[in-house]
Amino acid sequence: MNRPINRLRLICKLRGRARVRDEELLSKLLSKNWKIEGRIAELDGSTVKFLSMNPSRDEFMLTLNLKKPEHLDNIIKSIIRECWYIDIYYNFRGDEARRVAEILRIRFEEKGVFELKLFGINLKVSAYPSFKTLTVSYRIGWAEVSKNIVLKVHEKLCGAPKSSILSKIMGWRR
């Protein structure tokens, strides 16, 4: 991954109600590798921000600014222990939106919502060509996490790291 993906959000459905204050939730969920200060966690330049929790305290939203794809995998594997599922949202703009549309083989010139399968999961793709934006979302649970689906989808949408063997074999570039 050449550039950080900073338009990535997670919405997580907890197995029960959160029993800690909002400021303590990240420290409860993330692995000890993350440096956590209140609502913000950092690891090697990647940042996770706790945005909000719903009124029933069983669902919360995070925004991510990632420097390395492994950090997304680390976050997901840490959080899924306490969640029924996680909804992942990518927001792309401009040339990135067009590039992702080409990868997914959808017509970016048409406004609409498209559904397709990728690595066995259902992706929902919303295209807004007049605003030059594309939103890709999907839901994961334990089964998808154990199959490393998150990292596969992330590398497909954002490009594999240049140093990875997979990128050399597949010839993926950003």
Coordinates of C-alpha atoms in Angstrom, one line a residue:
M1 CA 0.0 0.0 0.0
N2 CA 1.7 3.2 -1.1
R3 CA -0.6 5.8 0.5
P4 CA -2.6 5.5 3.6
I5 CA -6.3 4.8 3.3
N6 CA -7.9 7.4 5.5
R7 CA -11.5 7.0 4.5
L8 CA -12.2 3.7 6.2
R9 CA -14.9 3.2 8.9
L10 CA -15.9 0.2 11.0
I11 CA -19.3 -0.2 12.6
C12 CA -19.2 -3.0 15.2
K13 CA -22.2 -4.8 16.8
L14 CA -21.2 -5.8 20.3
R15 CA -22.4 -9.1 21.8
G16 CA -23.8 -7.2 24.8
R17 CA -23.9 -3.6 26.0
A18 CA -20.6 -1.8 26.6
R19 CA -19.9 -1.7 30.3
V20 CA -17.1 0.8 30.1
R21 CA -16.9 4.5 29.4
D22 CA -16.5 5.5 25.7
E23 CA -12.9 6.6 26.4
E24 CA -12.0 3.1 27.7
L25 CA -13.5 1.0 24.9
L26 CA -10.5 1.0 22.6
S27 CA -8.2 -0.1 25.4
K28 CA -10.6 -2.9 26.2
L29 CA -10.8 -4.1 22.6
L30 CA -7.5 -3.5 20.9
S31 CA -4.3 -5.5 21.4
K32 CA -1.6 -4.2 23.7
N33 CA 0.6 -3.2 20.7
W34 CA -1.6 -0.1 20.2
K35 CA -0.8 3.1 22.1
I36 CA -4.1 4.3 23.4
E37 CA -5.0 7.7 24.7
G38 CA -8.7 8.2 25.4
R39 CA -10.6 7.9 22.1
I40 CA -7.5 7.6 19.8
A41 CA -5.2 4.6 19.3
E42 CA -1.9 4.7 17.3
L43 CA 0.5 2.0 16.0
D44 CA 3.4 2.8 13.7
G45 CA 1.7 5.8 12.1
S46 CA -1.7 4.2 11.8
T47 CA -4.5 5.8 13.8
V48 CA -7.9 4.5 15.1
K49 CA -10.4 7.0 16.3
F50 CA -13.5 6.1 18.3
L51 CA -16.3 8.2 16.9
S52 CA -19.5 7.3 18.6
M53 CA -21.7 4.7 20.3
N54 CA -25.4 4.2 19.8
P55 CA -27.8 5.0 22.6
S56 CA -28.3 1.3 23.5
R57 CA -24.5 1.0 23.8
D58 CA -24.3 -2.2 21.7
E59 CA -22.9 -0.6 18.5
F60 CA -20.0 1.7 18.0
M61 CA -18.2 3.4 15.1
L62 CA -14.4 3.8 14.4
T63 CA -12.6 5.7 11.7
L64 CA -9.2 4.4 10.5
N65 CA -6.2 6.0 8.9
L66 CA -3.9 3.1 8.0
K67 CA -0.3 3.0 7.0
K68 CA 0.0 -0.8 6.7
P69 CA -2.7 -3.4 5.7
E70 CA -1.6 -5.6 8.6
H71 CA -2.9 -2.9 11.0
L72 CA -6.5 -3.5 9.6
D73 CA -6.1 -7.2 10.2
N74 CA -4.8 -6.6 13.7
I75 CA -7.8 -4.3 14.5
I76 CA -10.4 -6.7 13.1
K77 CA -8.9 -9.7 14.9
S78 CA -8.8 -7.8 18.2
I79 CA -12.4 -6.4 17.9
I80 CA -14.2 -9.4 16.6
R81 CA -13.8 -11.2 19.9
E82 CA -16.4 -8.9 21.4
C83 CA -18.6 -8.4 18.4
W84 CA -21.3 -10.3 16.5
Y85 CA -20.2 -8.7 13.3
I86 CA -18.3 -5.7 11.8
D87 CA -19.5 -3.6 8.9
I88 CA -16.6 -2.2 6.9
Y89 CA -17.0 0.9 4.8
Y90 CA -14.4 2.3 2.3
N91 CA -14.9 5.7 0.7
F92 CA -13.0 6.5 -2.4
R93 CA -12.9 9.8 -4.4
G94 CA -11.7 11.0 -7.8
D95 CA -9.2 8.8 -9.6
E96 CA -9.2 6.3 -6.7
A97 CA -12.9 5.8 -7.1
R98 CA -12.5 5.2 -10.8
R99 CA -9.7 2.8 -10.3
V100 CA -11.7 0.8 -7.7
A101 CA -14.7 0.7 -10.1
E102 CA -12.5 -0.7 -12.8
I103 CA -11.1 -3.4 -10.4
L104 CA -14.7 -4.4 -9.5
R105 CA -15.8 -4.2 -13.1
I106 CA -18.7 -1.8 -12.5
R107 CA -19.6 1.2 -14.6
F108 CA -18.7 4.3 -12.6
E109 CA -20.5 6.6 -15.1
E110 CA -23.9 5.3 -13.8
K111 CA -25.2 6.4 -10.4
G112 CA -26.5 3.5 -8.4
V113 CA -26.0 0.7 -5.9
F114 CA -24.4 -2.5 -7.2
E115 CA -24.0 -5.8 -5.4
L116 CA -21.4 -8.3 -6.2
K117 CA -19.4 -11.2 -4.6
L118 CA -15.7 -11.0 -3.9
F119 CA -13.9 -13.8 -2.1
G120 CA -17.2 -15.3 -1.1
I121 CA -18.7 -12.2 0.6
N122 CA -21.3 -9.8 -0.6
L123 CA -20.0 -6.3 -1.4
K124 CA -22.4 -3.4 -1.7
V125 CA -21.0 -0.7 -4.0
S126 CA -22.6 2.8 -4.2
A127 CA -21.5 5.0 -7.1
Y128 CA -22.0 8.7 -7.2
P129 CA -20.3 9.8 -10.4
S130 CA -21.4 13.5 -10.2
F131 CA -19.5 13.7 -6.9
K132 CA -16.8 11.4 -8.1
T133 CA -17.2 9.1 -5.0
L134 CA -17.6 5.4 -4.5
T135 CA -18.5 3.6 -1.3
V136 CA -17.8 -0.1 -0.9
S137 CA -19.1 -1.9 2.2
Y138 CA -19.4 -5.4 3.5
R139 CA -20.2 -7.3 6.7
I140 CA -17.8 -9.8 8.3
G141 CA -18.1 -12.2 11.3
W142 CA -15.8 -14.9 12.8
A143 CA -15.9 -17.1 9.7
E144 CA -14.6 -14.3 7.4
V145 CA -12.0 -13.3 9.9
S146 CA -10.6 -16.8 10.2
K147 CA -10.3 -17.0 6.4
N148 CA -8.4 -13.7 6.2
I149 CA -11.1 -12.3 3.9
V150 CA -10.6 -8.7 5.3
L151 CA -7.0 -8.5 4.2
K152 CA -7.8 -10.1 0.8
V153 CA -10.6 -7.5 0.1
H154 CA -8.4 -4.7 1.4
E155 CA -5.5 -5.7 -0.9
K156 CA -7.9 -6.0 -3.9
L157 CA -9.5 -2.6 -3.3
C158 CA -6.4 -0.7 -2.2
G159 CA -3.6 -2.6 -3.8
A160 CA -1.2 -5.1 -2.3
P161 CA 1.9 -3.8 -0.6
K162 CA 4.8 -3.6 -3.1
S163 CA 7.0 -5.9 -0.9
S164 CA 4.5 -8.7 -0.7
I165 CA 5.0 -11.9 -2.6
L166 CA 1.3 -11.8 -3.6
S167 CA 1.8 -8.5 -5.3
K168 CA 4.7 -9.7 -7.2
I169 CA 2.9 -12.9 -8.3
M170 CA -0.3 -11.1 -9.3
G171 CA 1.3 -8.0 -10.6
W172 CA -1.0 -5.7 -8.6
R173 CA 0.0 -2.1 -8.5
R174 CA -1.5 1.1 -7.1

